Each structure stands twice: as structure tokens, then as C-alpha cells.
Amino acid sequence: MKKEKIILTGDRPTGKLHVGHYVGSLKRRVELQNSGEFDKIFIMIADAQALTDNADNPEKVRQNIIEVALDYLSCGLDPAKSDLFIQSQIPELCELSFYYMNLVTVSRLQRNPTVKSEIQMRNFETSIPVGFFTYPISQAADITAFKATTVPVGEDQLPMLEQTKEIVRKFNSVYGDTLIEPEILLPDNKACLRLPGTDGKAKMSKSLNNCIYLSDTEKDVKTKIMGMYTDPNHIRIEDPGQVEGNTVFYYLDAFSKPEHFAEYLPEYNNLTELKEHYTRGGLGDVKVKKFLNSVMQEELGPIRARRAEFEKDIPEIYNILKKGSDVAREKAAATLSEVKSAMKINYFEDVELIKAQSEKYGNN
Ligand code: ATP
Ligand code: MG
């Protein structure tokens, strides 16, 4: 039988989705969805994972479910082609995590670089919630429950995928071939791997308040772009400027296409020419920022317009998530059943076991 091609990916409902999510994963998902190359696509709103570091703020998670769902739909995820669901509605995922915990050591979890930096970011150093510490295991459960072959995500997810692969290998070697080893799919464009925040910080992140949201108004996007961190030594227009580490150029790497130049900045043929001029001196930040604003508004405008349409029928969005969760649960339950029989904890279905035990005790 041909191996099925299955996607699983998702986002934490800790805020509205931002342009980092868009270039890092969301845009690619929509392309993959529309390529028709995949047998099944599961898109998960990871509320249970969001609670691992927001246990005292359940309302935040609850309120953001609909925001993330609206962002999904407005970017072009289509419930007729992709299964949109909510993690906590699939209890089988918790069961899988519980069994996978036996296959991972504490020191292995401590080595995870993404978790390490997230612990620092959240000031968890002295008191890490156990659930947060073990979320890479629960992510392995999410991925393997759906037998995902492909996981399109940003670069920060690399250690999670490594951890998942290790669990799969370990499980299969101990209990027999059951789980599928997934492949990570990172953005081709290097600038999209980890989009920095508007403040120039390492990563745009809901938790850092340095985001341009997909649902921001045209005016908000412009204000954020005009206030972006650039080269602090590029004070007068004539000064030579630095392109490396300059957030505006980073965003242009991520968003601009050659055709944007013809449309909005015809004095330059491409980004290389614009960068050269900036480096030489004589090109002001404001001009570059205005160009970036035109480029980004072109991309975000249609998303914003579609969102406004979807916002008109909120009950229907919950309906989509409910239906998606039912479908996802069926798939996860089938995998859990295979896992339990591989682990020999399917007592009541195991006719041979009952027969052998009866013989042992002389039943006939
Ligand atoms: P939080 O701060 O709550 O962790 P987040 O902004 O990091 O939120 P997640 O929900 O953790 O968002 O990430 C969802 C997906 O978006 C992941 O695939 C992640 O790799 C990707 N992603 C998040 N931020 C960026 C970014 N700045 N650049 C590229 N990809 C990103
Ligand atoms: Mg994150």
C-alpha cells in the first residue's frame, strides 16, 4: 500500500497570529493544502500546550481560540481540505503522552534548546511547571497520533521534531513498528525561518509584544513599520548604513518580490540594488520603510478583507472546529488503539491472553 502523506501542524492560542507565523508556517500550509499532494491535513489549535505556561490564565487561551481560527480561515486554510481542530478535545493525545514519557529521560528534556530559551523568557528558571517542561513529549503525541509524515513549522520547532523522531524510533524498537517518523518542513527562504520582532529582538513572538498581527489595521501596520528598529548608526541620509541585523531589510528579504520594485520603487530593479545604495549611504530609512509598508499592505490587505467576512458568522467557525475535532479524534483513537496493542495493554481484546491464563488456572 502506498504510504499516505499526512500533515500535522498548529499554533498555540496565546494571541492573534502574526506575520512571523505567516511566513514561518501558515503561508506554506496553505500552499501545501492547495497542492493536492497530501492525503490528509490536520491543523491543530494547541490550547492544552498553551495552558502549560498559562495555567493561571485560562481565559486568555479560551478567547484566542476564535482569533486563531479566524486567522487560519482568512489566510486560506479551507475546512473542506484541511481538518481544523482543538487539541484539548482529543483526550487520546494525553494518553499517548503518558506512555511516551517512559521513553524520554529528564536530562534529554533539559537539553532542548528551544525549551531552555523559553524557560528563560518566561522567568521559569526556579519553578518550571512539569507540564511545560514535558511539552516536547506532548508534541510528539500530537504528531504521531495523526501519523504525520510532514510537519511545516518555523525553525524553533527543530528540537521538537528531533525529540519526536527519537520517541518514534524508541517506541518502534521496543514495541514493534507502529509509529511514523515525521519530516520537518522549514521555509525555503532563510529570512522566514525566524522572523525578528519589530523591536529587532531575535524572534517575533506573541509573548514579547513585538508583533505585526495579521488582523492589524492598515494604519497599525504602517505605524509599526515606521517605528521599526533599523541601524542605530544610520542617522543622516548620507551616512552609510548596515543591512545585516537591520529589521527593515530582514522583512524585505522575507516579503518583497522583484515585481514589487516595478510597482512601488521603480528606481531600483531589485533588493540587491536597494541594499547596495543603503550600504553606500544616501538612502534614508523612511523611504525604505515606506516601500516595506506598500509590500506588506499588498500581502495583508486580502487577508484582512477575508477576515472581515468570516467575522460575520462566529457560530459557524465553532461549528467548523467541532466537526474538525470529531474527525481528528477518530484518527487519534485509531492510533492509540494500535499503540496499546503494541504495548500489550489491550487486555480485553486479547483473546490469546485470556485463553492462556484460563489454561494456566485449569479452566476449560
Ligand atoms: P508563544 O510566544 O505563545 O510561544 P509564538 O509566537 O512563538 O507564541 P507559536 O504558536 O509557538 O507562536 O508558534 C506557531 C508556529 O509559528 C510554529 O511553527 C513556529 O515555528 C512558527 N513561528 C512562530 N514565531 C515565528 C517567527 N517569528 N518566525 C517564523 N516562524 C515562527
Ligand atoms: Mg512559541
Coordinates of C-alpha atoms and ligand atoms in Angstrom, one line a residue:
M1 CA 0.0 0.0 0.0
K2 CA 1.3 3.5 -0.9
K3 CA 2.3 5.4 2.2
E4 CA -0.1 8.2 3.0
K5 CA 1.2 11.7 3.0
I6 CA -0.2 13.5 6.1
I7 CA 0.4 17.0 7.5
L8 CA 0.1 17.9 11.2
T9 CA 0.9 21.4 12.4
G10 CA -0.6 24.0 14.6
D11 CA -0.3 27.1 16.8
R12 CA -0.8 28.0 20.4
P13 CA -3.9 30.2 21.1
T14 CA -1.9 32.7 23.2
G15 CA -2.7 35.6 20.9
K16 CA -3.7 36.5 17.4
L17 CA -1.4 35.2 14.7
H18 CA 1.4 37.5 13.4
V19 CA 3.4 37.8 10.3
G20 CA 6.1 35.6 11.8
H21 CA 3.6 32.7 11.9
Y22 CA 2.6 33.6 8.4
V23 CA 6.0 33.4 6.7
G24 CA 7.3 30.7 9.1
S25 CA 4.4 28.2 8.6
L26 CA 1.0 29.5 7.7
K27 CA 1.6 30.5 4.1
R28 CA 3.4 27.2 3.3
R29 CA 0.5 25.3 4.8
V30 CA -2.0 26.9 2.5
E31 CA 0.2 26.2 -0.5
L32 CA 0.6 22.6 0.6
Q33 CA -3.1 22.3 1.1
N34 CA -3.8 23.6 -2.3
S35 CA -1.1 21.5 -4.0
G36 CA -3.4 18.4 -3.6
E37 CA -0.3 16.3 -2.8
F38 CA -1.5 15.4 0.7
D39 CA -3.9 12.7 1.7
K40 CA -4.9 14.4 4.9
I41 CA -4.1 17.7 6.6
F42 CA -4.6 18.3 10.3
I43 CA -4.3 21.8 11.7
M44 CA -4.3 22.0 15.5
I45 CA -5.1 24.9 17.8
A46 CA -2.8 23.8 20.7
D47 CA -4.8 25.0 23.7
A48 CA -3.6 22.3 26.0
Q49 CA 0.0 23.2 25.2
A50 CA -0.8 26.9 25.7
L51 CA -2.0 26.1 29.2
T52 CA 1.4 24.6 30.1
D53 CA 2.7 28.2 30.6
N54 CA -0.7 30.0 31.1
A55 CA -2.3 27.7 33.7
D56 CA -3.4 30.8 35.7
N57 CA -4.9 32.5 32.7
P58 CA -7.4 30.1 31.1
E59 CA -9.5 33.0 29.8
K60 CA -6.6 34.2 27.6
V61 CA -6.4 30.7 25.9
R62 CA -10.2 30.5 25.6
Q63 CA -10.6 33.9 24.0
N64 CA -7.8 33.2 21.5
I65 CA -9.2 30.0 20.0
I66 CA -11.6 32.0 17.8
E67 CA -8.8 34.5 16.9
V68 CA -6.5 31.8 15.7
A69 CA -9.3 30.1 13.8
L70 CA -10.3 33.4 12.1
D71 CA -6.6 33.9 11.2
Y72 CA -6.4 30.4 9.7
L73 CA -9.5 30.9 7.5
S74 CA -8.5 34.4 6.4
C75 CA -5.1 33.1 5.2
G76 CA -6.9 30.5 3.1
L77 CA -7.0 27.3 5.2
D78 CA -10.1 25.6 3.9
P79 CA -12.1 23.3 6.1
A80 CA -13.1 21.3 3.0
K81 CA -9.5 20.4 2.5
S82 CA -7.9 20.7 6.0
D83 CA -9.1 19.5 9.3
L84 CA -9.1 22.3 11.8
F85 CA -9.4 21.1 15.4
I86 CA -8.8 21.9 19.1
Q87 CA -6.1 19.9 20.9
S88 CA -7.9 19.6 24.3
Q89 CA -10.9 17.9 22.6
I90 CA -8.8 14.9 21.8
P91 CA -8.1 13.1 25.1
E92 CA -6.3 10.3 23.3
L93 CA -3.3 12.8 23.0
C94 CA -2.9 12.8 26.8
E95 CA -2.9 9.1 26.9
L96 CA -0.2 8.9 24.3
S97 CA 1.9 11.5 26.1
F98 CA 1.7 9.5 29.3
Y99 CA 3.1 6.4 27.6
Y100 CA 5.8 8.3 25.7
M101 CA 7.0 9.8 29.0
N102 CA 8.5 6.4 29.8
L103 CA 10.7 6.7 26.7
V104 CA 12.4 10.0 27.5
T105 CA 14.9 11.0 30.2
V106 CA 14.8 14.2 32.2
S107 CA 18.3 15.1 31.0
R108 CA 17.2 14.7 27.4
L109 CA 14.4 17.2 28.0
Q110 CA 16.8 19.6 29.8
R111 CA 19.0 19.7 26.6
N112 CA 16.2 21.0 24.4
P113 CA 17.5 24.5 23.3
T114 CA 14.1 25.9 22.4
V115 CA 12.6 24.9 25.8
K116 CA 15.8 26.3 27.5
S117 CA 15.3 29.7 25.9
E118 CA 11.6 29.7 26.5
I119 CA 12.1 28.9 30.2
Q120 CA 14.4 32.0 30.4
M121 CA 11.9 34.2 28.5
R122 CA 9.2 33.3 31.0
N123 CA 11.3 33.6 34.1
F124 CA 10.6 29.9 34.9
E125 CA 14.2 29.2 35.9
T126 CA 13.4 28.5 39.6
S127 CA 10.0 26.9 39.1
I128 CA 9.3 25.2 35.8
P129 CA 5.8 23.7 35.6
V130 CA 6.2 20.0 34.9
G131 CA 3.7 20.3 32.1
F132 CA 5.7 23.0 30.4
F133 CA 9.0 21.0 30.8
T134 CA 7.4 18.0 29.1
Y135 CA 5.6 19.7 26.3
P136 CA 8.0 18.3 23.7
I137 CA 6.7 14.9 24.6
S138 CA 3.1 16.0 24.2
Q139 CA 4.1 17.5 20.9
A140 CA 5.4 14.0 19.9
A141 CA 2.0 12.7 20.8
D142 CA 0.3 15.3 18.6
I143 CA 2.4 14.5 15.6
T144 CA 2.4 10.7 15.9
A145 CA -1.3 10.4 16.8
F146 CA -2.1 11.6 13.2
K147 CA 0.7 9.5 11.6
A148 CA 2.0 12.8 10.3
T149 CA 4.7 12.4 7.6
T150 CA 5.3 16.2 7.2
V151 CA 5.3 19.0 9.7
P152 CA 5.6 22.5 8.2
V153 CA 6.9 24.8 11.0
G154 CA 9.4 27.5 11.9
E155 CA 13.0 26.9 12.9
D156 CA 12.3 27.0 16.7
Q157 CA 10.4 23.7 16.2
L158 CA 13.5 21.7 15.0
P159 CA 14.3 20.4 18.5
M160 CA 10.7 19.2 18.9
L161 CA 10.9 17.3 15.7
E162 CA 14.1 15.7 16.8
Q163 CA 12.6 14.7 20.1
T164 CA 9.6 13.2 18.2
K165 CA 11.8 11.2 15.9
E166 CA 13.7 9.8 18.9
I167 CA 10.4 8.8 20.6
V168 CA 9.2 7.1 17.4
R169 CA 12.4 5.1 17.0
K170 CA 12.5 4.1 20.6
F171 CA 8.8 3.1 20.6
N172 CA 9.1 1.1 17.4
S173 CA 12.3 -0.7 18.6
V174 CA 10.8 -1.6 21.9
Y175 CA 7.2 -2.4 20.9
G176 CA 7.4 -3.1 17.2
D177 CA 6.8 -0.9 14.1
T178 CA 3.8 1.2 14.9
L179 CA 4.6 4.9 14.7
I180 CA 5.7 7.0 11.7
E181 CA 8.8 9.2 11.7
P182 CA 7.9 12.7 10.6
E183 CA 9.9 15.1 8.5
I184 CA 10.1 18.8 9.4
L185 CA 9.4 21.2 6.5
L186 CA 11.2 24.5 7.1
P187 CA 10.6 27.6 4.9
D188 CA 12.9 27.7 1.8
N189 CA 13.5 31.4 2.3
K190 CA 16.1 31.8 5.1
A191 CA 14.6 35.1 6.3
C192 CA 11.3 33.3 7.1
L193 CA 12.9 30.7 9.4
R194 CA 12.7 33.0 12.4
L195 CA 11.3 36.5 11.7
P196 CA 12.5 39.0 14.2
G197 CA 10.2 41.3 16.1
T198 CA 9.6 44.9 15.1
D199 CA 12.0 45.8 18.0
G200 CA 14.8 43.8 16.3
K201 CA 14.6 41.1 19.0
A202 CA 15.5 37.6 18.0
K203 CA 12.0 36.3 17.3
M204 CA 8.6 37.9 16.7
S205 CA 6.6 36.3 19.4
K206 CA 3.1 36.8 20.9
S207 CA 4.7 36.7 24.3
L208 CA 7.1 39.6 23.6
N209 CA 4.8 42.2 22.3
N210 CA 6.8 42.9 19.2
C211 CA 4.4 41.7 16.6
I212 CA 2.7 42.8 13.4
Y213 CA -0.6 40.9 13.6
L214 CA -2.4 39.5 10.5
S215 CA -5.5 41.3 11.8
D216 CA -3.9 44.7 12.4
T217 CA -5.5 47.6 10.7
E218 CA -3.8 49.2 7.7
K219 CA -2.9 52.1 9.9
D220 CA -1.5 50.0 12.7
V221 CA 0.7 48.1 10.3
K222 CA 2.1 51.4 8.9
T223 CA 2.7 52.8 12.4
K224 CA 4.6 49.6 13.4
I225 CA 6.7 49.6 10.3
M226 CA 7.5 53.3 10.5
G227 CA 8.7 52.7 14.1
M228 CA 10.8 49.7 13.3
Y229 CA 14.3 49.1 14.6
T230 CA 16.9 49.8 11.9
D231 CA 20.6 50.6 12.0
P232 CA 21.2 52.9 15.1
N233 CA 24.3 54.4 13.5
H234 CA 22.4 55.4 10.3
I235 CA 21.5 58.9 11.5
R236 CA 21.6 61.2 8.5
I237 CA 20.6 60.1 5.0
E238 CA 24.1 60.4 3.7
D239 CA 25.5 58.0 6.4
P240 CA 26.4 54.6 5.2
G241 CA 24.0 52.0 6.6
Q242 CA 24.2 48.4 7.8
V243 CA 21.9 45.9 6.2
E244 CA 22.8 43.0 8.5
G245 CA 20.8 43.0 11.7
N246 CA 18.5 45.7 10.2
T247 CA 14.9 44.6 10.8
V248 CA 13.5 46.5 7.8
F249 CA 15.8 44.7 5.4
Y250 CA 15.2 41.4 7.1
Y251 CA 11.5 41.9 6.4
L252 CA 12.1 42.9 2.9
D253 CA 14.1 39.6 2.5
A254 CA 11.0 37.8 3.8
F255 CA 8.3 39.7 1.9
S256 CA 9.5 41.5 -1.2
K257 CA 9.4 40.2 -4.7
P258 CA 11.2 41.7 -7.7
E259 CA 7.8 42.8 -9.1
H260 CA 7.2 45.0 -6.1
F261 CA 10.1 47.2 -7.3
A262 CA 8.5 47.9 -10.6
E263 CA 5.3 48.8 -8.9
Y264 CA 6.4 50.8 -5.8
L265 CA 10.1 51.7 -6.2
P266 CA 11.0 51.7 -9.9
E267 CA 14.4 53.5 -9.4
Y268 CA 15.7 50.1 -8.3
N269 CA 15.5 46.8 -10.1
N270 CA 15.7 44.6 -7.1
L271 CA 16.5 44.2 -3.4
T272 CA 20.2 43.9 -4.0
E273 CA 20.4 47.3 -5.6
L274 CA 18.4 48.8 -2.8
K275 CA 20.7 47.2 -0.2
E276 CA 23.8 48.5 -2.1
H277 CA 22.5 52.0 -2.0
Y278 CA 21.7 51.8 1.7
T279 CA 25.2 50.4 2.5
R280 CA 26.9 53.2 0.4
G281 CA 24.9 55.9 2.0
G282 CA 22.4 58.4 0.6
L283 CA 19.2 56.4 1.2
G284 CA 17.0 57.3 4.2
D285 CA 15.2 54.8 6.5
V286 CA 11.8 56.5 5.8
K287 CA 12.0 55.7 2.1
V288 CA 12.8 52.0 2.7
K289 CA 10.1 51.8 5.4
K290 CA 7.5 53.2 3.1
F291 CA 8.4 50.6 0.5
L292 CA 8.2 47.8 3.0
N293 CA 4.8 49.2 4.0
S294 CA 3.5 49.0 0.4
V295 CA 4.8 45.5 0.1
M296 CA 3.3 44.3 3.3
Q297 CA -0.1 46.0 2.8
E298 CA -0.4 44.2 -0.5
E299 CA 0.1 40.9 1.2
L300 CA -2.1 41.6 4.3
G301 CA -4.9 43.5 2.6
P302 CA -6.7 40.5 1.2
I303 CA -6.2 38.5 4.4
R304 CA -7.8 41.4 6.4
A305 CA -10.7 41.6 3.9
R306 CA -11.4 37.8 4.2
R307 CA -11.2 38.0 8.0
A308 CA -14.0 40.7 8.0
E309 CA -16.2 38.2 6.1
F310 CA -15.6 35.3 8.4
E311 CA -16.2 37.5 11.5
K312 CA -19.8 37.8 10.4
D313 CA -20.7 34.3 11.4
I314 CA -18.8 33.2 14.6
P315 CA -21.1 30.2 15.4
E316 CA -20.1 28.7 12.0
I317 CA -16.4 29.0 13.0
Y318 CA -17.1 27.0 16.2
N319 CA -19.0 24.5 14.1
I320 CA -16.0 24.0 11.8
L321 CA -13.8 23.4 14.8
K322 CA -16.3 21.0 16.4
K323 CA -16.6 18.9 13.2
G324 CA -12.8 19.0 12.7
S325 CA -12.3 17.9 16.3
D326 CA -14.6 14.9 15.7
V327 CA -12.6 13.8 12.7
A328 CA -9.3 14.3 14.4
R329 CA -10.5 12.3 17.4
E330 CA -11.3 9.3 15.3
K331 CA -7.8 9.3 13.8
A332 CA -6.1 9.7 17.1
A333 CA -8.2 6.9 18.7
A334 CA -7.2 4.5 15.9
T335 CA -3.6 5.2 16.6
L336 CA -4.0 4.9 20.3
S337 CA -5.6 1.6 19.9
E338 CA -2.6 0.4 17.8
V339 CA -0.2 1.8 20.4
K340 CA -2.0 0.0 23.2
S341 CA -2.0 -3.3 21.4
A342 CA 1.7 -2.9 20.6
M343 CA 2.4 -2.2 24.3
K344 CA 0.3 -5.2 25.3
I345 CA -2.2 -3.2 27.3
N346 CA -5.2 -4.2 25.3
Y347 CA -6.3 -7.0 27.7
F348 CA -9.9 -7.3 26.9
E349 CA -9.4 -7.6 23.1
D350 CA -6.6 -10.1 23.5
V351 CA -8.3 -13.5 23.1
E352 CA -5.0 -15.3 23.3
L353 CA -4.1 -13.8 26.7
I354 CA -7.4 -14.8 28.2
K355 CA -7.1 -18.3 26.8
A356 CA -3.6 -18.8 28.1
Q357 CA -4.5 -17.5 31.5
S358 CA -7.5 -19.8 31.6
E359 CA -5.3 -22.8 30.7
K360 CA -2.8 -21.8 33.4
Y361 CA -5.6 -22.0 36.0
G362 CA -7.1 -25.2 34.6
N363 CA -10.3 -23.6 33.3
N364 CA -11.9 -25.5 30.5
Ligands
ATP1 P1 4.3 31.9 22.0 O1 5.1 33.1 22.4 O2 3.0 31.7 22.8 O3 5.1 30.6 22.0 P2 4.7 32.1 19.2 O4 4.5 33.4 18.6 O5 6.0 31.5 19.5 O6 3.8 32.1 20.5 P3 3.7 29.5 18.4 O7 2.2 29.2 18.5 O8 4.5 28.9 19.5 O9 3.9 31.1 18.3 O10 4.3 29.0 17.0 C1 3.4 28.6 15.9 C2 4.2 28.3 14.7 O11 4.7 29.6 14.1 C3 5.4 27.4 14.8 O12 5.5 26.6 13.6 C4 6.6 28.4 14.9 O13 7.8 27.8 14.4 C5 6.1 29.5 14.0 N1 6.7 30.8 14.3 C6 6.4 31.5 15.5 N2 7.1 32.6 15.5 C7 7.8 32.7 14.4 C8 8.7 33.6 13.8 N3 9.0 34.8 14.4 N4 9.3 33.4 12.6 C9 9.0 32.2 11.9 N5 8.1 31.3 12.4 C10 7.6 31.5 13.6
MG2 MG 6.2 29.5 20.5

